[in-house]
CSV table of C-alpha atoms in Angstrom, one decimal:
chain,number,residue,atom,x,y,z
M,199,MET,CA,-48.2,83.8,42.6
M,200,ARG,CA,-44.7,85.4,43.2
M,201,SER,CA,-41.6,84.5,41.2
M,202,HIS,CA,-38.0,85.4,41.4
M,203,THR,CA,-35.0,84.5,39.3
M,204,ARG,CA,-31.3,84.9,39.8
M,205,TYR,CA,-28.2,83.8,38.1
M,206,LEU,CA,-25.0,82.9,39.9
M,207,THR,CA,-21.8,83.0,37.9
M,208,MET,CA,-19.6,80.1,38.9
M,209,ASN,CA,-15.6,80.5,38.3
M,210,VAL,CA,-14.0,77.1,39.3
M,211,PRO,CA,-10.2,77.0,38.4
M,212,ALA,CA,-9.9,73.3,38.6
M,213,ARG,CA,-11.3,70.7,36.3
M,214,MET,CA,-13.3,69.3,39.0
M,215,ASP,CA,-14.3,70.7,42.3
M,216,ILE,CA,-17.4,71.0,44.6
M,217,VAL,CA,-18.5,74.6,45.9
M,218,ASN,CA,-21.2,75.3,48.5
M,219,ILE,CA,-23.8,77.7,47.1
M,220,THR,CA,-26.4,77.5,49.9
M,221,PRO,CA,-25.6,81.2,51.1
M,222,GLU,CA,-26.6,82.6,47.5
M,223,VAL,CA,-29.8,80.4,47.5
M,224,GLU,CA,-31.0,81.4,50.8
M,225,SER,CA,-30.4,85.2,49.8
M,226,ALA,CA,-32.3,84.6,46.5
M,227,VAL,CA,-35.3,83.3,48.5
M,228,ARG,CA,-35.2,86.2,50.8
M,229,GLU,CA,-35.2,88.6,48.1
M,230,SER,CA,-38.3,86.7,46.5
M,231,GLY,CA,-40.5,87.4,49.3
M,232,VAL,CA,-41.9,83.9,48.7
M,233,ILE,CA,-43.3,82.4,52.1
M,234,GLU,CA,-44.6,79.0,50.8
M,235,GLY,CA,-43.4,77.6,47.4
M,236,LEU,CA,-40.6,75.9,45.5
M,237,CYS,CA,-37.3,76.8,44.8
M,238,LEU,CA,-35.3,75.2,41.7
M,239,VAL,CA,-31.5,75.4,41.6
M,240,ASN,CA,-30.0,74.0,38.2
M,241,ALA,CA,-26.7,74.2,36.5
M,242,MET,CA,-27.2,76.1,33.0
M,243,HIS,CA,-24.1,74.0,31.7
M,244,ILE,CA,-24.1,70.5,30.9
M,245,THR,CA,-20.6,69.5,32.2
M,246,ALA,CA,-21.7,70.7,35.7
M,247,SER,CA,-24.3,69.5,38.5
M,248,VAL,CA,-26.2,71.0,41.3
M,249,PHE,CA,-26.9,68.6,44.1
M,250,ILE,CA,-27.5,68.3,47.7
M,251,ASN,CA,-25.3,66.5,50.2
M,252,ASP,CA,-23.0,66.9,53.1
M,253,ASP,CA,-20.6,70.0,53.6
M,254,GLU,CA,-17.6,67.5,54.5
M,255,SER,CA,-14.2,67.9,52.7
M,256,GLY,CA,-13.6,64.2,53.0
M,257,LEU,CA,-16.7,63.3,51.3
M,258,HIS,CA,-16.1,65.6,48.4
M,259,HIS,CA,-12.8,64.2,48.0
M,260,ASP,CA,-14.5,60.7,48.1
M,261,TYR,CA,-17.0,61.8,45.3
M,262,LYS,CA,-14.1,63.2,43.1
M,263,VAL,CA,-12.3,59.7,43.3
M,264,TRP,CA,-15.6,57.8,42.7
M,265,LEU,CA,-16.6,59.9,39.8
M,266,GLU,CA,-13.1,59.3,38.3
M,267,GLN,CA,-13.5,55.5,38.5
M,268,LEU,CA,-17.1,55.7,37.1
M,269,ALA,CA,-16.2,58.0,34.2
M,270,PRO,CA,-12.5,58.5,33.7
M,271,HIS,CA,-11.3,61.8,32.1
M,272,ALA,CA,-8.4,59.8,30.2
M,273,PRO,CA,-7.7,58.5,27.7
M,274,ILE,CA,-9.4,61.3,26.0
M,275,ASP,CA,-10.3,58.8,23.1
M,276,ARG,CA,-12.3,56.8,25.6
M,277,TYR,CA,-15.2,59.1,24.4
M,278,ARG,CA,-16.6,59.5,20.8
M,279,HIS,CA,-17.8,62.9,22.1
M,280,ASN,CA,-14.1,64.1,22.2
M,281,LEU,CA,-13.8,63.6,18.5
M,282,THR,CA,-15.6,67.0,18.3
M,283,GLY,CA,-12.4,68.3,19.4
M,284,GLU,CA,-13.4,68.6,23.2
M,285,ASP,CA,-11.7,66.8,26.0
M,286,ASN,CA,-14.8,66.9,28.3
M,287,GLY,CA,-16.6,63.5,27.4
M,288,ASP,CA,-16.2,62.2,31.1
M,289,ALA,CA,-17.7,65.5,32.6
M,290,HIS,CA,-21.0,65.0,30.7
M,291,HIS,CA,-21.2,61.6,32.2
M,292,LYS,CA,-20.1,62.8,35.9
M,293,ARG,CA,-22.9,65.1,35.7
M,294,GLN,CA,-25.5,62.5,35.0
M,295,ILE,CA,-24.6,60.7,38.2
M,296,MET,CA,-24.4,63.8,40.5
M,297,GLY,CA,-27.7,65.4,38.8
M,298,ARG,CA,-28.6,68.8,36.9
M,299,GLU,CA,-30.9,70.2,39.6
M,300,VAL,CA,-32.5,70.2,43.1
M,301,VAL,CA,-36.0,71.3,43.9
M,302,VAL,CA,-36.3,72.6,47.6
M,303,ALA,CA,-39.4,73.4,49.5
M,304,VAL,CA,-39.6,77.0,50.8
M,305,THR,CA,-41.8,76.9,53.9
M,306,LYS,CA,-42.2,80.1,56.4
M,307,GLY,CA,-40.0,82.0,53.8
M,308,ARG,CA,-37.1,79.8,54.4
M,309,LEU,CA,-35.3,76.7,52.6
M,310,ASP,CA,-37.1,73.7,54.2
M,311,PHE,CA,-34.0,71.6,54.8
M,312,GLY,CA,-33.0,68.7,56.9
M,313,PRO,CA,-30.3,68.7,59.5
M,314,TRP,CA,-27.2,68.5,57.2
M,315,GLU,CA,-28.8,69.6,53.8
M,316,GLN,CA,-26.5,71.9,51.9
M,317,ILE,CA,-26.6,72.9,48.1
M,318,PHE,CA,-23.5,72.4,46.1
M,319,TYR,CA,-22.4,73.2,42.5
M,320,GLY,CA,-20.3,70.4,41.1
M,321,GLU,CA,-17.9,71.4,38.3
M,322,PHE,CA,-16.5,68.8,36.0
M,323,ASP,CA,-15.0,70.9,33.2
M,324,GLY,CA,-13.7,73.9,35.0
M,325,GLY,CA,-11.4,77.0,33.9
M,326,ARG,CA,-14.5,78.9,32.6
M,327,ALA,CA,-17.3,81.0,33.9
M,328,LYS,CA,-20.6,79.1,33.9
M,329,ARG,CA,-24.1,80.0,35.3
M,330,VAL,CA,-26.5,78.6,38.0
M,331,LEU,CA,-30.3,79.5,37.8
M,332,VAL,CA,-32.1,80.0,40.9
M,333,LYS,CA,-36.0,80.4,40.4
M,334,ILE,CA,-38.5,80.7,43.2
M,335,ILE,CA,-42.2,80.6,42.7
M,336,GLY,CA,-44.9,80.5,45.5
M,337,ASP,CA,-47.0,83.1,47.6
L,47,MET,CA,-52.3,79.5,45.3
L,48,ARG,CA,-52.5,76.6,47.7
L,49,SER,CA,-49.7,75.1,49.6
L,50,HIS,CA,-49.5,72.1,51.8
L,51,THR,CA,-46.5,70.7,53.9
L,52,ARG,CA,-46.3,67.4,55.4
L,53,TYR,CA,-43.4,65.4,57.0
L,54,LEU,CA,-43.2,61.5,57.2
L,55,THR,CA,-40.9,59.9,59.5
L,56,MET,CA,-39.4,56.8,58.6
L,57,ASN,CA,-37.9,54.0,60.9
L,58,VAL,CA,-35.9,51.6,58.9
L,59,PRO,CA,-34.1,48.9,61.1
L,60,ALA,CA,-31.9,47.4,58.2
L,61,ARG,CA,-28.7,49.5,57.1
L,62,MET,CA,-30.2,49.3,53.2
L,63,ASP,CA,-33.8,48.9,52.4
L,64,ILE,CA,-36.7,50.3,50.0
L,65,VAL,CA,-40.1,51.3,51.3
L,66,ASN,CA,-43.4,52.4,49.4
L,67,ILE,CA,-44.6,55.7,50.6
L,68,THR,CA,-46.9,56.4,47.7
L,69,PRO,CA,-50.0,56.0,50.2
L,70,GLU,CA,-48.8,58.6,52.6
L,71,VAL,CA,-48.1,61.0,49.5
L,72,GLU,CA,-51.4,60.4,47.9
L,73,SER,CA,-52.9,61.4,51.4
L,74,ALA,CA,-51.1,64.6,51.5
L,75,VAL,CA,-52.2,65.3,48.1
L,76,ARG,CA,-56.0,64.9,49.2
L,77,GLU,CA,-55.3,66.9,52.3
L,78,SER,CA,-53.8,69.8,50.2
L,79,GLY,CA,-56.9,70.5,48.1
L,80,VAL,CA,-54.6,71.1,45.3
L,81,ILE,CA,-56.4,70.1,41.9
L,82,GLU,CA,-53.7,71.3,39.4
L,83,GLY,CA,-50.0,71.7,40.6
L,84,LEU,CA,-46.7,70.1,41.6
L,85,CYS,CA,-45.9,67.7,44.3
L,86,LEU,CA,-42.2,67.5,45.7
L,87,VAL,CA,-41.3,64.6,47.9
L,88,ASN,CA,-37.7,64.6,49.0
L,89,ALA,CA,-35.4,62.9,51.7
L,90,MET,CA,-34.4,65.3,54.4
L,91,HIS,CA,-31.5,63.3,55.2
L,92,ILE,CA,-28.3,62.9,52.8
L,93,THR,CA,-28.0,59.1,53.2
L,94,ALA,CA,-31.5,58.4,51.9
L,95,SER,CA,-33.3,58.9,48.6
L,96,VAL,CA,-36.8,59.3,47.2
L,97,PHE,CA,-37.4,57.6,43.7
L,98,ILE,CA,-40.0,56.5,41.4
L,99,ASN,CA,-39.8,52.9,40.0
L,100,ASP,CA,-41.5,49.6,40.3
L,101,ASP,CA,-43.1,48.0,43.2
L,102,GLU,CA,-41.3,44.5,42.7
L,103,SER,CA,-39.3,42.8,45.6
L,104,GLY,CA,-36.8,41.2,42.9
L,105,LEU,CA,-35.9,44.5,41.4
L,106,HIS,CA,-35.5,46.1,45.0
L,107,HIS,CA,-33.1,43.0,45.7
L,108,ASP,CA,-31.3,43.9,42.4
L,109,TYR,CA,-30.9,47.6,43.4
L,110,LYS,CA,-29.2,46.7,46.6
L,111,VAL,CA,-26.8,44.4,45.1
L,112,TRP,CA,-26.0,46.8,42.4
L,113,LEU,CA,-25.6,49.8,44.6
L,114,GLU,CA,-23.3,47.8,46.7
L,115,GLN,CA,-21.2,47.1,43.9
L,116,LEU,CA,-20.9,50.7,42.8
L,117,ALA,CA,-20.2,51.8,46.2
L,118,PRO,CA,-19.4,49.1,48.8
L,119,HIS,CA,-20.0,49.8,52.5
L,120,ALA,CA,-16.7,47.8,53.4
L,121,PRO,CA,-13.9,48.3,53.9
L,122,ILE,CA,-14.9,51.4,55.9
L,123,ASP,CA,-11.5,53.0,55.2
L,124,ARG,CA,-12.3,53.1,51.5
L,125,TYR,CA,-14.0,56.4,52.2
L,126,ARG,CA,-12.1,59.4,53.7
L,127,HIS,CA,-15.4,60.5,55.0
L,128,ASN,CA,-15.4,57.9,57.5
L,129,LEU,CA,-12.4,59.3,58.9
L,130,THR,CA,-15.0,61.6,60.9
L,131,GLY,CA,-15.9,58.7,62.9
L,132,GLU,CA,-19.0,57.9,60.4
L,133,ASP,CA,-19.2,54.3,58.8
L,134,ASN,CA,-21.6,55.7,56.0
L,135,GLY,CA,-19.4,57.1,53.3
L,136,ASP,CA,-20.9,54.3,51.0
L,137,ALA,CA,-24.6,55.6,51.9
L,138,HIS,CA,-23.7,59.3,50.7
L,139,HIS,CA,-22.6,57.8,47.3
L,140,LYS,CA,-25.5,55.3,46.9
L,141,ARG,CA,-28.0,58.2,47.5
L,142,GLN,CA,-26.5,60.0,44.5
L,143,ILE,CA,-27.2,57.3,42.2
L,144,MET,CA,-30.9,57.0,43.3
L,145,GLY,CA,-31.5,60.5,43.7
L,146,ARG,CA,-32.8,62.9,46.5
L,147,GLU,CA,-36.3,64.1,45.4
L,148,VAL,CA,-39.1,63.4,42.8
L,149,VAL,CA,-41.5,66.1,41.4
L,150,VAL,CA,-44.8,64.6,40.4
L,151,ALA,CA,-47.7,66.6,38.7
L,152,VAL,CA,-50.9,66.8,40.2
L,153,THR,CA,-53.6,66.7,37.7
L,154,LYS,CA,-57.5,66.6,38.7
L,155,GLY,CA,-56.5,66.4,42.2
L,156,ARG,CA,-54.4,63.4,41.9
L,157,LEU,CA,-50.7,62.2,41.3
L,158,ASP,CA,-50.4,62.0,37.6
L,159,PHE,CA,-48.8,58.6,37.3
L,160,GLY,CA,-47.8,56.2,34.6
L,161,PRO,CA,-49.1,52.7,34.7
L,162,TRP,CA,-46.4,51.3,37.3
L,163,GLU,CA,-44.8,54.5,38.9
L,164,GLN,CA,-44.7,54.2,42.7
L,165,ILE,CA,-42.9,56.5,45.0
L,166,PHE,CA,-40.0,54.9,47.3
L,167,TYR,CA,-38.1,55.8,50.1
L,168,GLY,CA,-34.6,54.4,49.7
L,169,GLU,CA,-32.7,54.1,53.1
L,170,PHE,CA,-28.8,53.4,52.9
L,171,ASP,CA,-27.7,54.2,56.6
L,172,GLY,CA,-30.7,52.7,58.6
L,173,GLY,CA,-31.4,52.1,62.3
L,174,ARG,CA,-32.5,55.7,63.1
L,175,ALA,CA,-35.5,57.9,62.5
L,176,LYS,CA,-35.4,60.2,59.5
L,177,ARG,CA,-37.8,62.2,57.8
L,178,VAL,CA,-39.2,62.9,54.2
L,179,LEU,CA,-40.7,66.1,53.3
L,180,VAL,CA,-44.0,66.3,51.0
L,181,LYS,CA,-44.9,69.6,49.5
L,182,ILE,CA,-47.7,70.3,47.1
L,183,ILE,CA,-48.4,74.0,45.5
L,184,GLY,CA,-50.9,74.6,43.1
L,185,ASP,CA,-54.5,75.7,42.6
R,167,MET,CA,-52.1,80.4,38.7
R,168,ARG,CA,-52.1,79.0,35.2
R,169,SER,CA,-51.4,75.4,34.7
R,170,HIS,CA,-51.2,73.3,31.5
R,171,THR,CA,-50.4,69.4,31.0
R,172,ARG,CA,-49.5,67.7,27.8
R,173,TYR,CA,-48.8,63.9,27.2
R,174,LEU,CA,-46.3,63.1,24.4
R,175,THR,CA,-46.3,59.6,22.9
R,176,MET,CA,-42.9,58.0,22.3
R,177,ASN,CA,-42.3,55.2,19.8
R,178,VAL,CA,-38.7,54.2,20.0
R,179,PRO,CA,-38.0,50.9,17.8
R,180,ALA,CA,-34.5,50.1,19.2
R,181,ARG,CA,-34.1,48.6,22.8
R,182,MET,CA,-32.1,51.8,23.9
R,183,ASP,CA,-32.1,55.1,22.3
R,184,ILE,CA,-31.9,58.8,22.9
R,185,VAL,CA,-34.5,61.4,21.3
R,186,ASN,CA,-34.5,65.2,21.4
R,187,ILE,CA,-38.1,66.3,22.8
R,188,THR,CA,-37.3,69.9,23.2
R,189,PRO,CA,-39.4,71.4,20.4
R,190,GLU,CA,-42.7,69.5,21.9
R,191,VAL,CA,-41.7,70.9,25.3
R,192,GLU,CA,-41.4,74.4,24.1
R,193,SER,CA,-44.7,74.1,22.1
R,194,ALA,CA,-46.3,73.1,25.5
R,195,VAL,CA,-44.8,76.1,27.4
R,196,ARG,CA,-46.3,78.4,24.4
R,197,GLU,CA,-49.6,76.7,24.7
R,198,SER,CA,-49.7,77.2,28.4
R,199,GLY,CA,-49.6,81.1,28.3
R,200,VAL,CA,-47.2,80.8,31.4
R,201,ILE,CA,-44.7,83.7,31.6
R,202,GLU,CA,-42.9,83.0,34.9
R,203,GLY,CA,-43.1,79.6,36.4
R,204,LEU,CA,-41.9,76.0,36.2
R,205,CYS,CA,-41.8,73.2,33.7
R,206,LEU,CA,-41.9,69.6,34.7
R,207,VAL,CA,-41.1,66.7,32.1
R,208,ASN,CA,-41.0,63.3,33.2
R,209,ALA,CA,-41.2,59.8,31.7
R,210,MET,CA,-44.2,58.0,33.0
R,211,HIS,CA,-42.8,54.7,32.5
R,212,ILE,CA,-40.2,53.3,34.7
R,213,THR,CA,-37.7,51.9,32.2
R,214,ALA,CA,-37.1,55.4,30.6
R,215,SER,CA,-35.7,58.8,31.3
R,216,VAL,CA,-36.0,62.3,30.7
R,217,PHE,CA,-32.6,64.1,30.9
R,218,ILE,CA,-31.0,67.3,29.9
R,219,ASN,CA,-27.6,67.3,28.1
R,220,ASP,CA,-25.9,67.9,24.9
R,221,ASP,CA,-27.6,67.2,21.4
R,222,GLU,CA,-24.4,65.5,19.9
R,223,SER,CA,-24.6,62.1,18.7
R,224,GLY,CA,-21.2,60.9,19.8
R,225,LEU,CA,-22.0,61.8,23.3
R,226,HIS,CA,-25.2,59.6,22.9
R,227,HIS,CA,-23.3,56.8,21.5
R,228,ASP,CA,-20.7,57.2,24.6
R,229,TYR,CA,-24.0,57.2,27.0
R,230,LYS,CA,-25.3,54.0,25.6
R,231,VAL,CA,-21.7,52.2,26.0
R,232,TRP,CA,-21.5,53.4,29.4
R,233,LEU,CA,-25.0,52.8,30.7
R,234,GLU,CA,-24.4,49.0,29.2
R,235,GLN,CA,-21.3,48.8,31.2
R,236,LEU,CA,-22.8,50.0,34.4
R,237,ALA,CA,-26.0,47.8,34.0
R,238,PRO,CA,-25.6,45.2,31.3
R,239,HIS,CA,-28.7,43.9,29.5
R,240,ALA,CA,-27.1,40.0,29.5
R,241,PRO,CA,-27.2,37.8,30.8
R,242,ILE,CA,-30.9,38.2,31.6
R,243,ASP,CA,-30.5,36.1,34.9
R,244,ARG,CA,-28.3,38.6,36.3
R,245,TYR,CA,-31.3,40.4,37.6
R,246,ARG,CA,-33.8,38.7,40.1
R,247,HIS,CA,-36.3,41.1,38.4
R,248,ASN,CA,-36.3,39.1,35.3
R,249,LEU,CA,-37.5,36.0,37.0
R,250,THR,CA,-41.0,37.7,36.8
R,251,GLY,CA,-40.9,36.8,33.0
R,252,GLU,CA,-39.6,40.4,32.0
R,253,ASP,CA,-36.0,40.9,30.3
R,254,ASN,CA,-35.9,44.6,31.2
R,255,GLY,CA,-34.1,44.7,34.6
R,256,ASP,CA,-31.2,46.4,33.1
R,257,ALA,CA,-33.3,49.2,31.8
R,258,HIS,CA,-34.7,49.9,35.3
R,259,HIS,CA,-31.0,50.3,36.4
R,260,LYS,CA,-30.2,52.6,33.6
R,261,ARG,CA,-33.1,54.8,34.3
R,262,GLN,CA,-31.8,55.5,37.6
R,263,ILE,CA,-28.3,56.7,36.5
R,264,MET,CA,-30.2,59.1,33.7
R,265,GLY,CA,-33.0,60.3,36.1
R,266,ARG,CA,-36.8,60.2,35.7
R,267,GLU,CA,-37.2,63.9,35.3
R,268,VAL,CA,-36.4,67.5,34.7
R,269,VAL,CA,-37.8,70.8,36.1
R,270,VAL,CA,-37.0,73.7,34.0
R,271,ALA,CA,-37.7,77.4,34.9
R,272,VAL,CA,-39.9,79.2,32.6
R,273,THR,CA,-38.8,82.9,32.4
R,274,LYS,CA,-40.3,85.8,30.0
R,275,GLY,CA,-42.5,82.8,28.5
R,276,ARG,CA,-39.8,80.6,27.6
R,277,LEU,CA,-37.6,77.7,28.9
R,278,ASP,CA,-34.9,79.3,30.7
R,279,PHE,CA,-31.9,77.4,29.3
R,280,GLY,CA,-28.1,77.5,29.4
R,281,PRO,CA,-26.4,77.7,25.9
R,282,TRP,CA,-26.4,73.8,25.1
R,283,GLU,CA,-29.4,72.6,27.3
R,284,GLN,CA,-31.5,70.2,25.5
R,285,ILE,CA,-34.4,68.1,26.8
R,286,PHE,CA,-34.0,64.2,25.9
R,287,TYR,CA,-36.2,61.0,26.1
R,288,GLY,CA,-33.8,58.1,27.0
R,289,GLU,CA,-35.5,54.8,26.0
R,290,PHE,CA,-33.9,51.7,27.7
R,291,ASP,CA,-36.7,49.2,26.9
R,292,GLY,CA,-38.1,50.1,23.5
R,293,GLY,CA,-40.4,48.6,20.9
R,294,ARG,CA,-43.6,49.8,22.4
R,295,ALA,CA,-45.5,53.2,22.9
R,296,LYS,CA,-44.7,55.1,26.2
R,297,ARG,CA,-45.7,58.5,27.4
R,298,VAL,CA,-44.0,61.7,28.8
R,299,LEU,CA,-45.7,64.0,30.8
R,300,VAL,CA,-45.1,68.0,30.5
R,301,LYS,CA,-46.8,70.1,33.0
R,302,ILE,CA,-46.3,73.9,33.4
R,303,ILE,CA,-47.4,75.9,36.4
R,304,GLY,CA,-47.0,79.7,36.9
R,305,ASP,CA,-48.5,83.1,36.1
């Protein structure tokens, strides 16, 4: 069995934003030499997400509006978590809606995607460097 | 290491519906010959979900009502995504709540399920053929 | 390829609560002898979750309040599912928000975690024993 691990570093200046990381994941799959297997991609931080959806800017705008409705940033004292001195209680909630990770099949040496699938990093508490893990296992 | 890939084609006439795909996944696991491993099942389209829950029609009704509350289909202009000419902005949101994929353990040649676990396809923008990927890896 | 399976038994007296199961998963990884691979951890019951987030009691309180807003327990007849004689319709919804499973990379024989990642069991219909599955595959 082959395995390959790559760590991406994300630097998102905005509090909330969405970044397409598909090219980096494809490059890690090529490096791995895996022809048939599974590829895990996960946020290593708990105020960020990795998810698969459409690379369409209107949709990304819609997601941000919707997540802000479901888990508003302000008022800060809405979240008991923020009594610790943080102001990112909302980000921990937004990340649960969008998810921590995706697992993608690797078939014939490539990510086995549907017609519109792209992998995104969702940042909900930006302004500092965070990491994404890519792990491929297979033969 | 063994691996096996199967693609299911889903044809759901309703805009939103839930279909039990457990028998098809079980069949793919048997075909794979894998005794110990992991089985990934994911929607290949970004307005659909694969999830595990209960095969109970009242619950499926409840899910549809709840998802319509969390991300209403109408009015269409609620979603900037629909400015592209689509009317499925809501479906991209509903799919994030229900998830893209499940990963199930394969133990002694079978899906290692709890007492009520069943695998479902959740369609949120029906009326056309879509695919589900089943990938099993292991020994 | 190596594989290892462990079942944890959870006994949560409250209807809703959150329990850190990271030590049990770490122990299963050590037992597996896997150095490079993937570790699946999933709830085997459909009114419970496994998720990764922060081990901070204020945040766990916030999650419970938020989930109760998104999918209230009462009134019971809010859910058609409860016509079956159950009163846990809400729990099936809460579990979809928080997720069924996590997949964690195993690197150099350990869970490949970011700085704050911890694995939690989320119980939404407590008062009886339930199981969590841990499956590790790799080399």
